[in-house]
mmCIF file of C-alpha atoms in Angstrom:
data_model
loop_
_atom_site.group_PDB
_atom_site.id
_atom_site.type_symbol
_atom_site.label_atom_id
_atom_site.label_comp_id
_atom_site.label_asym_id
_atom_site.label_seq_id
_atom_site.Cartn_x
_atom_site.Cartn_y
_atom_site.Cartn_z
ATOM 1 C CA UNK U 1 16.838 -25.661 66.672
ATOM 2 C CA UNK U 2 19.184 -24.887 68.887
ATOM 3 C CA UNK U 3 22.289 -21.753 68.844
ATOM 4 C CA UNK U 4 26.024 -22.705 69.169
ATOM 5 C CA UNK U 5 29.412 -20.470 68.979
ATOM 6 C CA UNK U 6 32.842 -21.301 68.967
ATOM 7 C CA UNK U 7 35.803 -19.080 69.502
ATOM 8 C CA UNK U 8 39.343 -18.757 67.972
ATOM 9 C CA UNK U 9 42.063 -16.466 69.775
ATOM 10 C CA UNK U 10 44.136 -14.013 67.667
ATOM 11 C CA UNK U 11 46.759 -11.370 68.355
ATOM 12 C CA UNK U 12 44.512 -10.889 71.601
ATOM 13 C CA UNK U 13 40.986 -10.958 70.048
ATOM 14 C CA UNK U 14 38.584 -13.579 70.549
ATOM 15 C CA UNK U 15 36.605 -14.859 67.396
ATOM 16 C CA UNK U 16 33.151 -15.959 67.836
ATOM 17 C CA UNK U 17 31.309 -17.817 65.305
ATOM 18 C CA UNK U 18 27.186 -18.622 65.296
ATOM 19 C CA UNK U 19 25.367 -20.831 64.103
ATOM 20 C CA UNK U 20 22.336 -22.237 64.254
ATOM 21 C CA UNK U 21 21.475 -25.963 64.276
ATOM 22 C CA UNK U 22 18.087 -27.125 62.810
ATOM 23 C CA UNK U 23 15.947 -29.861 63.534
ATOM 24 C CA UNK U 24 14.879 -30.860 59.852
ATOM 25 C CA UNK U 25 16.783 -31.335 57.047
ATOM 26 C CA UNK U 26 14.330 -29.705 55.489
ATOM 27 C CA UNK U 27 13.640 -26.439 57.268
ATOM 28 C CA UNK U 28 15.914 -22.691 55.545
ATOM 29 C CA UNK U 29 16.410 -19.979 57.134
ATOM 30 C CA UNK U 30 14.620 -16.907 56.421
ATOM 31 C CA UNK U 31 15.905 -14.294 58.406
ATOM 32 C CA UNK U 32 18.075 -13.289 61.414
ATOM 33 C CA UNK U 33 16.207 -9.958 62.241
ATOM 34 C CA UNK U 34 14.330 -8.268 65.184
ATOM 35 C CA UNK U 35 10.775 -8.903 65.723
ATOM 36 C CA UNK U 36 8.463 -6.708 67.883
ATOM 37 C CA UNK U 37 6.428 -10.064 69.239
ATOM 38 C CA UNK U 38 10.141 -12.104 69.994
ATOM 39 C CA UNK U 39 12.977 -10.722 70.521
ATOM 40 C CA UNK U 40 15.023 -7.043 69.540
ATOM 41 C CA UNK U 41 18.167 -7.696 67.340
ATOM 42 C CA UNK U 42 21.171 -7.152 69.032
ATOM 43 C CA UNK U 43 24.426 -7.245 69.695
ATOM 44 C CA UNK U 44 26.608 -5.906 72.752
ATOM 45 C CA UNK U 45 29.623 -6.251 74.174
ATOM 46 C CA UNK U 46 32.223 -4.526 76.164
ATOM 47 C CA UNK U 47 34.273 -3.667 73.947
ATOM 48 C CA UNK U 48 33.920 -2.960 69.739
ATOM 49 C CA UNK U 49 34.397 -5.055 67.153
ATOM 50 C CA UNK U 50 37.606 -5.783 65.739
ATOM 51 C CA UNK U 51 38.605 -6.609 62.229
ATOM 52 C CA UNK U 52 41.789 -8.188 61.103
ATOM 53 C CA UNK U 53 44.079 -5.742 59.851
ATOM 54 C CA UNK U 54 45.760 -6.989 56.806
ATOM 55 C CA UNK U 55 48.428 -8.493 58.340
ATOM 56 C CA UNK U 56 47.341 -11.451 59.937
ATOM 57 C CA UNK U 57 49.211 -11.277 63.045
ATOM 58 C CA UNK U 58 47.817 -7.877 64.011
ATOM 59 C CA UNK U 59 44.358 -7.541 64.811
ATOM 60 C CA UNK U 60 42.737 -3.916 64.730
ATOM 61 C CA UNK U 61 39.720 -2.103 64.149
ATOM 62 C CA UNK U 62 39.434 -1.404 60.624
ATOM 63 C CA UNK U 63 36.347 -0.113 59.052
ATOM 64 C CA UNK U 64 34.096 0.329 56.326
ATOM 65 C CA UNK U 65 35.910 -2.517 53.691
ATOM 66 C CA UNK U 66 33.501 -3.827 51.927
ATOM 67 C CA UNK U 67 34.946 -6.949 51.581
ATOM 68 C CA UNK U 68 36.119 -7.935 54.680
ATOM 69 C CA UNK U 69 35.316 -11.685 55.685
ATOM 70 C CA UNK U 70 38.599 -13.010 56.693
ATOM 71 C CA UNK U 71 39.528 -15.270 59.886
ATOM 72 C CA UNK U 72 39.682 -12.490 61.989
ATOM 73 C CA UNK U 73 36.824 -9.869 60.662
ATOM 74 C CA UNK U 74 32.894 -9.241 62.128
ATOM 75 C CA UNK U 75 31.014 -10.084 59.435
ATOM 76 C CA UNK U 76 27.243 -11.426 58.270
ATOM 77 C CA UNK U 77 27.543 -14.813 56.777
ATOM 78 C CA UNK U 78 27.018 -14.770 53.029
ATOM 79 C CA UNK U 79 23.403 -16.918 52.561
ATOM 80 C CA UNK U 80 21.270 -14.272 50.211
ATOM 81 C CA UNK U 81 19.939 -12.612 52.799
ATOM 82 C CA UNK U 82 19.126 -8.808 52.053
ATOM 83 C CA UNK U 83 19.411 -5.937 54.603
ATOM 84 C CA UNK U 84 17.990 -2.657 53.084
ATOM 85 C CA UNK U 85 15.494 -2.910 55.387
ATOM 86 C CA UNK U 86 18.487 -1.843 57.803
ATOM 87 C CA UNK U 87 20.445 1.513 57.082
ATOM 88 C CA UNK U 88 23.429 1.843 59.427
ATOM 89 C CA UNK U 89 23.540 -1.991 59.522
ATOM 90 C CA UNK U 90 26.087 -2.934 57.462
ATOM 91 C CA UNK U 91 29.212 -0.707 56.000
ATOM 92 C CA UNK U 92 27.476 0.910 52.204
ATOM 93 C CA UNK U 93 28.058 -1.191 50.099
ATOM 94 C CA UNK U 94 28.290 -4.669 51.148
ATOM 95 C CA UNK U 95 26.700 -7.284 52.374
ATOM 96 C CA UNK U 96 28.350 -8.504 55.549
ATOM 97 C CA UNK U 97 30.735 -6.510 57.219
ATOM 98 C CA UNK U 98 29.013 -4.880 59.936
ATOM 99 C CA UNK U 99 28.983 -1.548 60.918
ATOM 100 C CA UNK U 100 30.047 -0.991 64.858
ATOM 101 C CA UNK U 101 29.901 1.715 67.760
ATOM 102 C CA UNK U 102 30.255 1.581 71.609
ATOM 103 C CA UNK U 103 29.171 -0.822 73.569
ATOM 104 C CA UNK U 104 25.619 -1.790 71.865
ATOM 105 C CA UNK U 105 27.200 -2.442 68.307
ATOM 106 C CA UNK U 106 23.879 -3.321 66.512
ATOM 107 C CA UNK U 107 19.887 -2.605 67.908
ATOM 108 C CA UNK U 108 17.030 -3.424 65.662
ATOM 109 C CA UNK U 109 13.923 -3.496 67.603
ATOM 110 C CA UNK U 110 11.032 -4.408 65.105
ATOM 111 C CA UNK U 111 11.666 -5.395 61.604
ATOM 112 C CA UNK U 112 15.125 -4.789 60.972
ATOM 113 C CA UNK U 113 18.247 -7.463 60.050
ATOM 114 C CA UNK U 114 19.046 -9.222 57.675
ATOM 115 C CA UNK U 115 16.389 -10.827 55.509
ATOM 116 C CA UNK U 116 15.651 -13.461 52.264
ATOM 117 C CA UNK U 117 12.749 -13.853 51.588
ATOM 118 C CA UNK U 118 13.030 -16.950 49.220
ATOM 119 C CA UNK U 119 16.517 -18.430 49.873
ATOM 120 C CA UNK U 120 17.590 -20.661 46.793
ATOM 121 C CA UNK U 121 18.945 -23.244 48.227
ATOM 122 C CA UNK U 122 18.009 -25.155 51.890
ATOM 123 C CA UNK U 123 20.316 -24.119 54.943
ATOM 124 C CA UNK U 124 20.089 -27.443 56.522
ATOM 125 C CA UNK U 125 22.240 -28.846 59.664
ATOM 126 C CA UNK U 126 24.395 -26.516 61.042
ATOM 127 C CA UNK U 127 24.502 -22.985 59.378
ATOM 128 C CA UNK U 128 27.357 -20.446 60.216
ATOM 129 C CA UNK U 129 24.967 -17.473 60.473
ATOM 130 C CA UNK U 130 27.839 -14.560 61.837
ATOM 131 C CA UNK U 131 31.540 -14.045 63.184
ATOM 132 C CA UNK U 132 31.847 -11.311 65.670
ATOM 133 C CA UNK U 133 35.209 -10.795 66.541
ATOM 134 C CA UNK U 134 36.240 -8.738 70.344
ATOM 135 C CA UNK U 135 38.694 -7.893 72.421
ATOM 136 C CA UNK U 136 40.406 -11.207 74.298
ATOM 137 C CA UNK U 137 38.085 -11.750 77.488
ATOM 138 C CA UNK U 138 35.248 -9.027 76.717
ATOM 139 C CA UNK U 139 31.698 -10.912 76.614
ATOM 140 C CA UNK U 140 29.622 -10.869 73.952
ATOM 141 C CA UNK U 141 25.346 -10.911 73.897
ATOM 142 C CA UNK U 142 23.932 -12.180 70.672
ATOM 143 C CA UNK U 143 20.113 -11.698 71.064
ATOM 144 C CA UNK U 144 17.746 -11.738 67.986
ATOM 145 C CA UNK U 145 14.255 -13.268 66.564
ATOM 146 C CA UNK U 146 15.612 -16.454 63.545
ATOM 147 C CA UNK U 147 12.768 -17.005 61.136
ATOM 148 C CA UNK U 148 12.671 -19.773 59.029
ATOM 149 C CA UNK U 149 9.820 -22.568 56.400
ATOM 150 C CA UNK U 150 10.058 -25.218 58.782
ATOM 151 C CA UNK U 151 9.912 -28.911 56.807
ATOM 152 C CA UNK U 152 5.979 -28.431 56.659
ATOM 153 C CA UNK U 153 6.443 -25.445 54.840
ATOM 154 C CA UNK U 154 5.031 -22.847 57.288
ATOM 155 C CA UNK U 155 6.827 -20.131 58.730
ATOM 156 C CA UNK U 156 8.286 -20.695 62.303
ATOM 157 C CA UNK U 157 9.829 -18.087 64.424
ATOM 158 C CA UNK U 158 12.213 -18.138 67.811
ATOM 159 C CA UNK U 159 14.000 -15.717 70.038
ATOM 160 C CA UNK U 160 17.574 -16.566 70.883
ATOM 161 C CA UNK U 161 20.070 -14.736 73.245
ATOM 162 C CA UNK U 162 23.497 -16.480 73.307
ATOM 163 C CA UNK U 163 26.136 -14.974 75.610
ATOM 164 C CA UNK U 164 29.403 -15.838 75.193
ATOM 165 C CA UNK U 165 32.354 -15.249 78.645
ATOM 166 C CA UNK U 166 36.004 -15.453 77.952
ATOM 167 C CA UNK U 167 37.510 -18.267 75.955
ATOM 168 C CA UNK U 168 36.451 -21.748 75.921
ATOM 169 C CA UNK U 169 33.531 -21.050 77.928
ATOM 170 C CA UNK U 170 30.298 -22.528 77.324
ATOM 171 C CA UNK U 171 28.063 -20.141 75.361
ATOM 172 C CA UNK U 172 25.095 -20.059 77.609
ATOM 173 C CA UNK U 173 21.649 -18.969 77.298
ATOM 174 C CA UNK U 174 20.843 -20.629 73.678
ATOM 175 C CA UNK U 175 17.457 -23.318 73.701
ATOM 176 C CA UNK U 176 20.519 -25.391 74.022
ATOM 177 C CA UNK U 177 24.582 -24.248 74.015
ATOM 178 C CA UNK U 178 28.539 -25.380 73.244
ATOM 179 C CA UNK U 179 31.287 -23.875 73.086
ATOM 180 C CA UNK U 180 34.561 -25.396 71.429
ATOM 181 C CA UNK U 181 37.471 -23.306 71.251
ATOM 182 C CA UNK U 182 40.625 -23.594 69.316
ATOM 183 C CA UNK U 183 43.727 -20.890 69.704
ATOM 184 C CA UNK U 184 45.157 -19.233 66.390
#
């Protein structure tokens, strides 16, 4: 499995989309979380997360809205995951929008994150799992444990660490990472 990130620059903010790329078409994503045996789930940035305001040309810090999944917003992809094991992790009433405070935007040391114990569909190939927006040129790091069901039906866990520096640079520190730049 590899991890990749791609970015867009919109109105002074950079939006990163993070993907997990499975080796087998039968692999199924189960969780992105913290696991003491592999890696804590942590999102850090030099600046806080940003969400797109109602005007597409303007970015701002808009929190506590349950349906933010637009072009410049910060959220988890809707792949059926459950966040009930992680209080204060996403906006109340939302299955997706990430709460942000300070430079450490999220930290779950063990058994916290997004979990789907019985995926109804196989998430294969390149799986989009999260989008984060930060101030332009701000470094962003995502660390954690990825749990998935392998083609043989066994639970597999791998640690991940992806750091995305200035827009257009390669995503670093993943098992193998590539970046792609687009301007909006």
